Short mmCIF file of C-alpha atoms and ligand atoms in Angstrom, two decimals:
data_model
loop_
_atom_site.label_atom_id
_atom_site.label_comp_id
_atom_site.label_asym_id
_atom_site.label_seq_id
_atom_site.Cartn_x
_atom_site.Cartn_y
_atom_site.Cartn_z
CA MET N 1 85.14 -51.95 93.74
CA ILE N 2 85.33 -49.81 90.68
CA ALA N 3 85.92 -51.26 87.31
CA THR N 4 88.59 -49.65 84.98
CA LEU N 5 89.28 -49.86 81.35
CA ASP N 6 91.28 -53.13 81.97
CA ASP N 7 87.95 -54.72 82.84
CA LEU N 8 86.23 -53.36 79.64
CA ASP N 9 86.08 -55.27 76.35
CA VAL N 10 86.25 -52.23 74.12
CA GLU N 11 86.27 -53.37 70.55
CA GLY N 12 82.90 -52.44 68.70
CA THR N 13 81.50 -51.03 71.97
CA THR N 14 79.82 -47.56 72.13
CA VAL N 15 81.40 -45.77 75.13
CA GLY N 16 79.99 -42.53 76.62
CA VAL N 17 82.99 -40.92 78.19
CA ARG N 18 82.43 -38.01 80.66
CA VAL N 19 85.55 -35.95 80.77
CA ASP N 20 86.24 -32.51 82.50
CA VAL N 21 87.57 -30.13 79.96
CA ASN N 22 86.13 -27.03 81.79
CA SER N 23 88.84 -24.65 80.73
CA PRO N 24 89.54 -20.79 80.48
CA ILE N 25 87.91 -19.15 77.43
CA ASP N 26 89.15 -16.45 75.18
CA ASP N 27 87.04 -13.36 74.19
CA ASP N 28 86.12 -15.12 70.99
CA ASP N 29 84.57 -17.94 73.01
CA THR N 30 87.14 -20.46 71.98
CA LEU N 31 89.57 -22.47 74.24
CA ALA N 32 92.35 -20.41 76.00
CA ASP N 33 94.18 -23.49 77.63
CA ASP N 34 94.19 -27.08 76.65
CA ALA N 35 95.76 -28.57 79.90
CA ARG N 36 92.45 -30.33 80.94
CA LEU N 37 92.11 -31.77 77.36
CA ARG N 38 95.66 -33.08 77.43
CA ALA N 39 95.01 -34.79 80.76
CA HIS N 40 92.25 -37.00 79.08
CA VAL N 41 94.15 -37.90 75.96
CA ASP N 42 95.50 -41.11 77.31
CA THR N 43 91.98 -42.45 78.19
CA LEU N 44 90.56 -41.39 74.93
CA ALA N 45 93.40 -42.61 72.84
CA GLU N 46 93.25 -46.00 74.64
CA LEU N 47 89.62 -46.45 74.03
CA LEU N 48 89.98 -45.59 70.25
CA GLU N 49 92.96 -47.52 69.71
CA ARG N 50 91.19 -50.65 71.22
CA GLY N 51 88.38 -50.27 68.63
CA GLY N 52 85.80 -48.27 70.78
CA ARG N 53 83.14 -45.85 69.39
CA VAL N 54 83.61 -42.94 71.68
CA ALA N 55 80.95 -40.20 72.48
CA VAL N 56 82.53 -37.57 74.66
CA LEU N 57 80.36 -35.59 77.29
CA ALA N 58 81.51 -32.73 79.20
CA HIS N 59 80.51 -29.32 80.63
CA GLN N 60 81.95 -25.93 80.19
CA GLY N 61 81.47 -23.13 82.44
CA ARG N 62 78.36 -22.13 84.31
CA PRO N 63 75.00 -20.89 83.03
CA GLY N 64 75.22 -17.02 82.75
CA GLY N 65 78.99 -16.89 83.11
CA ASP N 66 81.38 -15.73 80.42
CA GLU N 67 82.92 -19.13 79.85
CA PHE N 68 79.58 -20.87 79.26
CA VAL N 69 80.32 -21.65 75.73
CA SER N 70 79.97 -24.52 73.20
CA LEU N 71 82.37 -27.37 72.94
CA GLU N 72 83.19 -26.91 69.30
CA SER N 73 86.76 -25.44 69.75
CA HIS N 74 87.36 -28.25 72.43
CA ALA N 75 86.55 -30.87 69.65
CA GLU N 76 89.01 -29.11 67.26
CA ARG N 77 91.76 -29.24 69.75
CA LEU N 78 91.03 -32.73 70.73
CA SER N 79 91.42 -33.71 67.09
CA GLU N 80 94.80 -32.22 67.00
CA LEU N 81 95.83 -33.73 70.27
CA LEU N 82 94.57 -37.23 69.37
CA GLY N 83 95.98 -37.05 65.85
CA GLN N 84 92.64 -38.07 64.17
CA PRO N 85 89.28 -36.62 62.95
CA VAL N 86 87.02 -35.77 65.96
CA ASP N 87 83.33 -34.94 65.22
CA TYR N 88 81.33 -32.31 66.97
CA VAL N 89 77.54 -32.14 67.21
CA ASP N 90 75.82 -29.15 68.54
CA ALA N 91 73.34 -31.39 70.49
CA THR N 92 73.74 -33.73 73.60
CA PHE N 93 70.81 -36.10 73.73
CA THR N 94 68.29 -35.20 70.82
CA ASP N 95 67.74 -37.08 67.79
CA ALA N 96 70.79 -35.34 66.02
CA ALA N 97 73.04 -36.39 68.95
CA ARG N 98 71.71 -39.83 69.17
CA GLU N 99 72.23 -40.29 65.20
CA ALA N 100 75.91 -39.00 65.56
CA VAL N 101 76.46 -41.66 68.23
CA ARG N 102 74.74 -44.45 66.34
CA ASP N 103 76.80 -43.46 63.07
CA LEU N 104 80.23 -44.06 64.96
CA GLU N 105 82.28 -46.87 63.54
CA ASP N 106 85.15 -48.65 65.51
CA GLY N 107 87.81 -46.00 66.44
CA ASP N 108 85.63 -42.91 65.71
CA CYS N 109 85.16 -40.11 68.23
CA VAL N 110 82.41 -37.48 68.62
CA VAL N 111 82.08 -34.71 71.03
CA LEU N 112 78.56 -33.93 72.22
CA GLU N 113 77.47 -30.49 73.18
CA ASN N 114 78.03 -28.79 76.46
CA THR N 115 76.01 -30.76 78.94
CA ARG N 116 74.92 -27.78 81.02
CA PHE N 117 73.16 -26.29 77.94
CA TYR N 118 70.35 -28.34 79.36
CA SER N 119 69.09 -27.16 82.79
CA GLU N 120 68.78 -30.53 84.41
CA GLU N 121 72.56 -30.90 84.19
CA TYR N 122 73.14 -27.90 86.37
CA MET N 123 71.00 -29.35 89.25
CA GLU N 124 72.14 -31.86 91.85
CA PHE N 125 70.09 -35.12 92.08
CA GLU N 126 70.04 -38.50 93.91
CA PRO N 127 71.44 -41.04 91.32
CA GLU N 128 68.07 -42.53 90.98
CA ARG N 129 66.31 -39.41 89.99
CA ALA N 130 69.32 -38.46 87.95
CA ALA N 131 68.73 -41.53 85.91
CA ARG N 132 65.27 -40.23 85.01
CA THR N 133 66.49 -37.01 83.42
CA HIS N 134 66.13 -36.22 79.65
CA LEU N 135 69.97 -36.51 79.17
CA VAL N 136 70.27 -39.94 80.71
CA GLU N 137 66.97 -41.41 79.13
CA GLY N 138 68.05 -39.91 75.74
CA LEU N 139 71.63 -41.15 75.62
CA GLU N 140 71.08 -44.57 77.40
CA PRO N 141 69.61 -46.46 74.45
CA VAL N 142 72.47 -45.38 72.19
CA LEU N 143 75.38 -46.09 74.61
CA ASP N 144 76.61 -49.71 75.51
CA VAL N 145 78.77 -48.53 78.55
CA TYR N 146 79.94 -45.50 80.57
CA VAL N 147 83.38 -44.29 81.42
CA ASN N 148 83.85 -41.50 83.88
CA ASP N 149 87.21 -39.77 83.66
CA ALA N 150 86.07 -36.53 84.86
CA PHE N 151 87.68 -36.55 88.47
CA ALA N 152 87.42 -32.73 88.50
CA ALA N 153 83.67 -32.92 88.44
CA ALA N 154 83.20 -35.99 90.69
CA HIS N 155 81.99 -33.88 93.62
CA ARG N 156 78.87 -32.89 91.64
CA SER N 157 75.89 -35.07 91.66
CA GLN N 158 74.76 -34.22 88.26
CA PRO N 159 73.02 -36.52 85.67
CA SER N 160 75.98 -37.08 83.46
CA LEU N 161 77.97 -37.90 86.55
CA VAL N 162 75.69 -40.02 88.68
CA GLY N 163 72.67 -40.90 86.39
CA LEU N 164 74.58 -42.56 83.49
CA PRO N 165 76.35 -44.98 85.80
CA THR N 166 73.06 -45.79 87.43
CA VAL N 167 71.83 -47.38 84.25
CA LEU N 168 74.84 -48.39 82.17
CA PRO N 169 77.92 -50.74 83.17
CA SER N 170 80.43 -48.17 84.17
CA TYR N 171 84.23 -47.89 84.50
CA ALA N 172 86.75 -45.44 85.62
CA GLY N 173 89.17 -43.82 83.05
CA ARG N 174 92.76 -43.51 83.48
CA VAL N 175 92.54 -39.84 84.94
CA MET N 176 89.96 -41.08 87.50
CA GLU N 177 91.77 -44.18 88.31
CA SER N 178 95.13 -42.56 89.07
CA GLU N 179 93.49 -39.54 91.08
CA LEU N 180 91.59 -42.09 93.31
CA ASP N 181 94.84 -44.10 93.65
CA VAL N 182 96.96 -41.18 94.88
CA LEU N 183 94.33 -39.13 96.79
CA GLY N 184 92.63 -42.06 98.24
CA SER N 185 95.86 -43.33 99.98
CA ILE N 186 96.92 -40.11 101.74
CA GLU N 187 96.95 -41.91 105.06
CA GLU N 188 99.60 -44.17 103.84
CA THR N 189 102.10 -41.32 102.81
CA GLY N 190 105.10 -40.51 105.08
CA GLU N 191 105.07 -38.23 108.13
CA PRO N 192 105.43 -35.57 109.14
CA ARG N 193 102.64 -34.61 106.64
CA VAL N 194 102.05 -30.95 105.94
CA TYR N 195 98.98 -29.42 104.34
CA VAL N 196 99.35 -25.97 102.76
CA LEU N 197 96.08 -24.15 102.25
CA GLY N 198 96.20 -21.09 100.16
CA GLY N 199 93.81 -19.57 97.38
CA ALA N 200 90.44 -18.13 97.84
CA LYS N 201 88.13 -21.18 98.69
CA VAL N 202 88.05 -20.23 102.34
CA SER N 203 85.19 -22.27 103.48
CA ASP N 204 86.39 -25.38 101.72
CA SER N 205 89.91 -24.99 103.08
CA ILE N 206 88.63 -24.54 106.73
CA ASP N 207 86.69 -27.75 106.08
CA VAL N 208 89.71 -29.48 105.05
CA ALA N 209 91.69 -28.27 107.95
CA TRP N 210 89.32 -29.15 110.52
CA SER N 211 89.08 -32.67 109.04
CA VAL N 212 92.83 -33.34 108.69
CA LEU N 213 93.62 -31.89 112.15
CA GLU N 214 90.91 -33.75 113.78
CA LYS N 215 91.77 -37.08 112.14
CA GLY N 216 95.51 -36.52 113.07
CA LEU N 217 96.47 -36.60 109.26
CA ALA N 218 98.27 -33.16 109.37
CA ASP N 219 101.34 -32.55 111.56
CA HIS N 220 101.09 -28.81 110.39
CA VAL N 221 98.68 -26.72 108.49
CA LEU N 222 100.35 -23.77 106.63
CA THR N 223 97.97 -20.89 105.63
CA ALA N 224 98.42 -18.52 102.82
CA GLY N 225 96.54 -16.43 100.19
CA VAL N 226 93.00 -15.40 101.19
CA VAL N 227 92.82 -18.30 103.63
CA GLY N 228 95.90 -17.11 105.45
CA ASN N 229 94.37 -13.53 105.63
CA VAL N 230 91.24 -14.93 107.27
CA PHE N 231 93.31 -16.72 109.80
CA LEU N 232 95.41 -13.67 110.54
CA ILE N 233 92.03 -11.67 111.14
CA ALA N 234 90.76 -14.44 113.34
CA ASP N 235 94.04 -14.19 115.25
CA GLY N 236 93.37 -10.70 116.11
CA VAL N 237 95.61 -8.90 113.39
CA ASP N 238 94.28 -5.79 111.75
CA LEU N 239 94.76 -6.30 108.09
CA GLY N 240 93.13 -3.11 107.15
CA ASP N 241 89.95 -2.07 105.24
CA ALA N 242 90.91 -3.30 101.84
CA SER N 243 91.65 -6.84 102.75
CA SER N 244 88.71 -6.94 105.32
CA ASP N 245 86.10 -5.46 102.69
CA PHE N 246 87.52 -8.08 100.10
CA ILE N 247 86.86 -11.01 102.62
CA TYR N 248 83.43 -9.53 103.31
CA ASP N 249 82.36 -9.15 99.64
CA GLN N 250 83.42 -12.67 98.92
CA GLY N 251 81.02 -13.82 101.67
CA TYR N 252 83.65 -15.09 104.01
CA TRP N 253 83.06 -13.09 106.93
CA ASP N 254 81.48 -15.89 109.01
CA GLU N 255 84.62 -17.83 108.26
CA ILE N 256 86.54 -15.78 110.58
CA ASP N 257 84.64 -17.20 113.50
CA ARG N 258 85.31 -20.86 112.34
CA ALA N 259 89.01 -20.02 111.82
CA ALA N 260 89.12 -18.56 115.29
CA ASP N 261 87.54 -21.83 116.60
CA LEU N 262 90.13 -23.95 114.84
CA LEU N 263 92.83 -21.85 116.18
CA ASP N 264 91.62 -22.51 119.70
CA ALA N 265 91.38 -26.18 119.03
CA TYR N 266 94.57 -26.82 117.13
CA GLY N 267 96.49 -23.53 117.10
CA ASP N 268 99.85 -25.42 117.86
CA ARG N 269 99.54 -27.19 114.49
CA ILE N 270 98.47 -24.22 112.37
CA ALA N 271 100.94 -21.77 110.88
CA LEU N 272 99.93 -18.10 110.13
CA PRO N 273 101.80 -15.72 107.87
CA ARG N 274 104.40 -13.67 109.57
CA ASP N 275 104.44 -10.87 107.08
CA VAL N 276 102.37 -9.95 104.03
CA ALA N 277 103.08 -8.01 100.66
CA VAL N 278 100.89 -5.06 99.66
CA ASP N 279 100.77 -2.75 96.64
CA ARG N 280 102.44 0.51 97.63
CA ASP N 281 103.20 3.26 94.96
CA GLY N 282 102.68 0.70 92.29
CA GLY N 283 105.42 -1.67 93.58
CA ARG N 284 105.57 -4.59 96.17
CA HIS N 285 106.01 -3.66 99.87
CA GLU N 286 106.50 -6.25 102.58
CA LEU N 287 105.00 -5.58 106.20
CA GLY N 288 105.50 -7.74 109.31
CA VAL N 289 102.40 -8.40 111.11
CA ASN N 290 103.49 -6.27 113.96
CA ALA N 291 103.49 -3.36 111.40
CA LEU N 292 99.95 -3.84 110.32
CA PRO N 293 97.43 -2.39 109.47
CA PRO N 294 98.84 -1.37 106.00
CA GLY N 295 98.13 2.10 104.47
CA ASP N 296 94.75 3.18 103.29
CA GLY N 297 93.59 1.05 100.45
CA GLU N 298 96.47 -1.40 100.62
CA SER N 299 95.39 -4.98 100.69
CA ALA N 300 97.39 -8.18 101.61
CA MET N 301 98.13 -9.66 98.37
CA ASP N 302 101.01 -12.27 98.99
CA ILE N 303 102.90 -13.79 101.76
CA GLY N 304 106.31 -12.09 102.53
CA GLY N 305 109.96 -13.31 102.96
CA SER N 306 109.84 -14.06 106.51
CA THR N 307 106.79 -16.23 106.11
CA LEU N 308 108.46 -18.06 103.29
CA GLU N 309 111.52 -18.79 105.42
CA TYR N 310 109.47 -19.97 108.33
CA TYR N 311 107.36 -22.25 106.05
CA ARG N 312 110.52 -23.52 104.24
CA ARG N 313 111.87 -24.64 107.65
CA ILE N 314 108.62 -26.78 108.32
CA LEU N 315 108.81 -28.25 104.73
CA ALA N 316 112.36 -29.11 105.12
CA ASP N 317 111.50 -31.74 107.70
CA ALA N 318 108.30 -32.89 106.04
CA GLU N 319 107.97 -36.38 104.20
CA THR N 320 104.61 -35.52 102.63
CA VAL N 321 103.11 -32.06 101.56
CA ILE N 322 99.66 -31.66 100.05
CA LEU N 323 99.09 -28.17 98.65
CA ASN N 324 95.88 -26.29 97.47
CA GLY N 325 95.68 -22.73 96.35
CA PRO N 326 98.17 -20.07 95.43
CA ALA N 327 99.93 -18.11 98.23
CA GLY N 328 99.10 -14.79 96.70
CA VAL N 329 97.76 -13.02 93.65
CA PHE N 330 100.04 -14.83 91.24
CA GLU N 331 98.49 -13.45 88.16
CA ASP N 332 100.22 -9.99 88.98
CA ASP N 333 103.96 -10.15 88.62
CA ARG N 334 104.60 -8.32 91.90
CA PHE N 335 102.61 -10.96 93.93
CA GLU N 336 103.87 -14.20 92.27
CA THR N 337 107.02 -14.64 94.37
CA GLY N 338 105.21 -16.22 97.44
CA THR N 339 103.56 -18.77 95.23
CA ARG N 340 106.54 -19.58 93.14
CA ARG N 341 108.96 -19.89 96.19
CA LEU N 342 106.54 -21.94 98.51
CA TYR N 343 105.50 -24.34 95.78
CA ASP N 344 109.27 -24.56 94.62
CA ALA N 345 110.23 -25.54 98.18
CA ALA N 346 107.52 -28.16 98.20
CA THR N 347 109.06 -29.88 95.20
CA ASP N 348 111.96 -31.07 97.50
CA VAL N 349 109.68 -32.99 100.00
CA PRO N 350 109.72 -36.73 99.01
CA THR N 351 105.81 -36.84 98.31
CA SER N 352 104.37 -33.70 97.10
CA ILE N 353 100.65 -33.54 96.00
CA VAL N 354 99.18 -30.46 94.48
CA GLY N 355 95.36 -29.80 93.63
CA GLY N 356 93.44 -27.06 92.11
CA GLY N 357 92.72 -25.61 88.72
CA ASP N 358 94.07 -22.17 89.44
CA THR N 359 97.11 -23.77 91.26
CA ALA N 360 97.90 -25.95 88.34
CA SER N 361 97.74 -22.97 85.96
CA ALA N 362 99.85 -20.81 88.34
CA LEU N 363 102.44 -23.54 88.40
CA ARG N 364 102.59 -23.78 84.61
CA GLN N 365 102.92 -19.94 84.37
CA LEU N 366 105.53 -19.71 86.85
CA GLY N 367 107.50 -22.81 85.59
CA VAL N 368 107.44 -24.77 88.74
CA GLU N 369 107.73 -28.58 88.18
CA GLY N 370 108.81 -31.78 89.98
CA PHE N 371 105.73 -32.69 92.09
CA SER N 372 104.77 -36.23 92.72
CA HIS N 373 101.32 -35.56 91.68
CA VAL N 374 99.42 -32.79 90.22
CA SER N 375 95.62 -33.46 90.45
CA THR N 376 93.25 -32.25 87.89
CA GLY N 377 90.75 -31.38 90.59
CA GLY N 378 90.17 -28.49 92.79
CA GLY N 379 87.06 -28.93 94.80
CA ALA N 380 87.09 -32.62 94.02
CA ALA N 381 90.53 -32.99 95.47
CA LEU N 382 89.83 -30.95 98.53
CA ARG N 383 86.67 -32.86 99.08
CA MET N 384 88.63 -36.26 98.90
CA LEU N 385 91.21 -34.96 101.41
CA THR N 386 88.50 -34.59 103.83
CA ALA N 387 87.77 -38.36 103.33
CA GLU N 388 84.16 -37.39 102.20
CA PRO N 389 82.67 -39.56 99.51
CA LEU N 390 82.56 -38.14 96.05
CA PRO N 391 79.00 -38.72 94.53
CA ALA N 392 80.32 -39.54 90.90
CA VAL N 393 82.71 -42.25 92.51
CA THR N 394 79.95 -43.73 94.72
CA ALA N 395 77.76 -44.05 91.55
CA LEU N 396 80.78 -45.90 89.91
CA GLU N 397 81.06 -48.29 92.74
CA ASN N 398 77.24 -48.97 92.56
CA ALA N 399 77.08 -49.27 88.93
CA PRO N 400 75.10 -52.21 87.39
CA GLU N 401 76.75 -55.65 86.69
CA ARG N 402 78.95 -55.60 83.78
CA PRO N 403 79.92 -58.21 81.26
CA ALA N 404 83.34 -59.86 81.77
CA ALA N 405 85.97 -58.57 79.60
CA ASP N 406 87.59 -60.77 77.06
CA ASP N 407 91.42 -61.39 77.72
N1 ADP Y 1 95.86 -12.54 99.20
C1 ADP Y 1 95.01 -12.70 98.09
N2 ADP Y 1 94.19 -11.70 97.79
C2 ADP Y 1 93.35 -11.90 96.79
N3 ADP Y 1 93.22 -13.04 95.95
C3 ADP Y 1 94.15 -13.84 96.32
C4 ADP Y 1 95.02 -13.89 97.33
N4 ADP Y 1 95.81 -15.01 97.29
C5 ADP Y 1 95.31 -15.81 96.16
N5 ADP Y 1 94.33 -15.17 95.74
C6 ADP Y 1 93.43 -15.58 94.55
O1 ADP Y 1 93.09 -16.90 94.63
C7 ADP Y 1 92.74 -17.48 93.30
C8 ADP Y 1 92.88 -18.95 93.30
O2 ADP Y 1 92.36 -19.52 94.37
P1 ADP Y 1 91.42 -20.83 94.28
O3 ADP Y 1 90.34 -20.91 93.25
O4 ADP Y 1 91.04 -21.21 95.63
O5 ADP Y 1 92.44 -21.95 93.67
P2 ADP Y 1 92.33 -23.33 93.13
O6 ADP Y 1 91.58 -23.10 91.70
O7 ADP Y 1 93.67 -23.82 92.81
O8 ADP Y 1 91.54 -24.14 94.17
C9 ADP Y 1 93.66 -16.84 92.47
O9 ADP Y 1 92.81 -16.17 91.47
C10 ADP Y 1 94.51 -15.79 93.29
O10 ADP Y 1 94.57 -14.60 92.64
O1 X15 Y 2 86.63 -26.65 87.26
C1 X15 Y 2 85.92 -27.53 88.03
O2 X15 Y 2 86.14 -27.55 89.33
P1 X15 Y 2 87.45 -26.85 90.13
O3 X15 Y 2 87.34 -25.27 89.92
O4 X15 Y 2 87.22 -27.24 91.61
O5 X15 Y 2 88.74 -27.38 89.60
C2 X15 Y 2 85.00 -28.57 87.57
O6 X15 Y 2 85.00 -28.48 86.30
C3 X15 Y 2 83.74 -28.44 88.34
O7 X15 Y 2 82.98 -27.23 87.69
P2 X15 Y 2 82.01 -26.52 88.64
O8 X15 Y 2 82.64 -26.17 89.85
O9 X15 Y 2 81.38 -25.39 87.86
O10 X15 Y 2 80.92 -27.53 88.99
#
């Protein structure tokens, strides 16, 4: 049983709050999109209003990547969103960080530095070992309790996610609570249940497809994006050199065999694109699968109109739809149609659940609204849909005894 903020006596308590504000970053190393910050405002505002002393922990980017930057601009934006001063300290668990946490008064908030600036935080550990890392040993003495609101990172077994809840009384924040509530009760949603798997995380999507087909959770799996292209090749369609090279370069060549095995086992419940859109003479050109391969250098960038009609007919009968990943290269105006129209059709299904960072940003960019639930997580949501435990959630379940909250 995971405790929530309802179980926490917040006033005067120093709370380490792990959030996931991993966001797109501009060329000047500042925040380019605040959607993930907005998601955590309710949790943080509630803790502050209830008199908590809040130390925010988060990662940004991956070591060596362009988006591996400090959390200073995140703190500035958080201050605007919360409508109160938010301090930032350029350290995570050193003396400077601990002093900033000890100095907090009731209702104060400080953002600590990007946890991944410390190498241990980019490694995966068993919780007991994670509890002996520098980050956890440094912060544990200055924190009273730990709150995990970082659902989008809950599939990572990293110190700030599994080590802190091993040593501190721990609670799920409001984002974590609502994600677990919705994604943890997929089996109770109405049927027919349709999974739409698009985007570029091919191996994760094939794992999900296996799992939901095997468990009888999915009546139909509709494929799109790079996932759809891999299934087409697995089905014997010649998508041409450009798409094949892309799939090879992304390291997904072995996935073609897995997709073929899946088609052998459950082909009657897996829908493949009937046409694709390619870039021809600088414009969008649609080709039925019978007309493939495309011309030299042409790559399948989106699903076409007849696929959309086919998928819309399946969605029209669905009671539940779960979608992950764009249907095409939505960042390019010529290839956003598939994503916009497919996701738009999904909003008419009584229960519609969407996951994925790029998917959420595609929906915002394309102005598609009206889903029952838009998850903050990509990989975490996919993992949950396969009914695999999330290490950070397991760590919350196993957290030490907590004091009872005052009513
Ligand atoms: N046919 C395609 N060819 C190349 N890239 C594609 C295609 N369809 C979708 N994509 C790309 O997939 C990316 C998003 O996939 P993914 O990371 O799996 O989504 P999410 O973050 O929502 O889980 C986008 O950058 C999009 O351009
Ligand atoms: O953005 C995230 O995951 P997502 O791309 O699956 O939504 C999380 O912040 C986890 O980041 P990571 O995949 O670098 O560990």
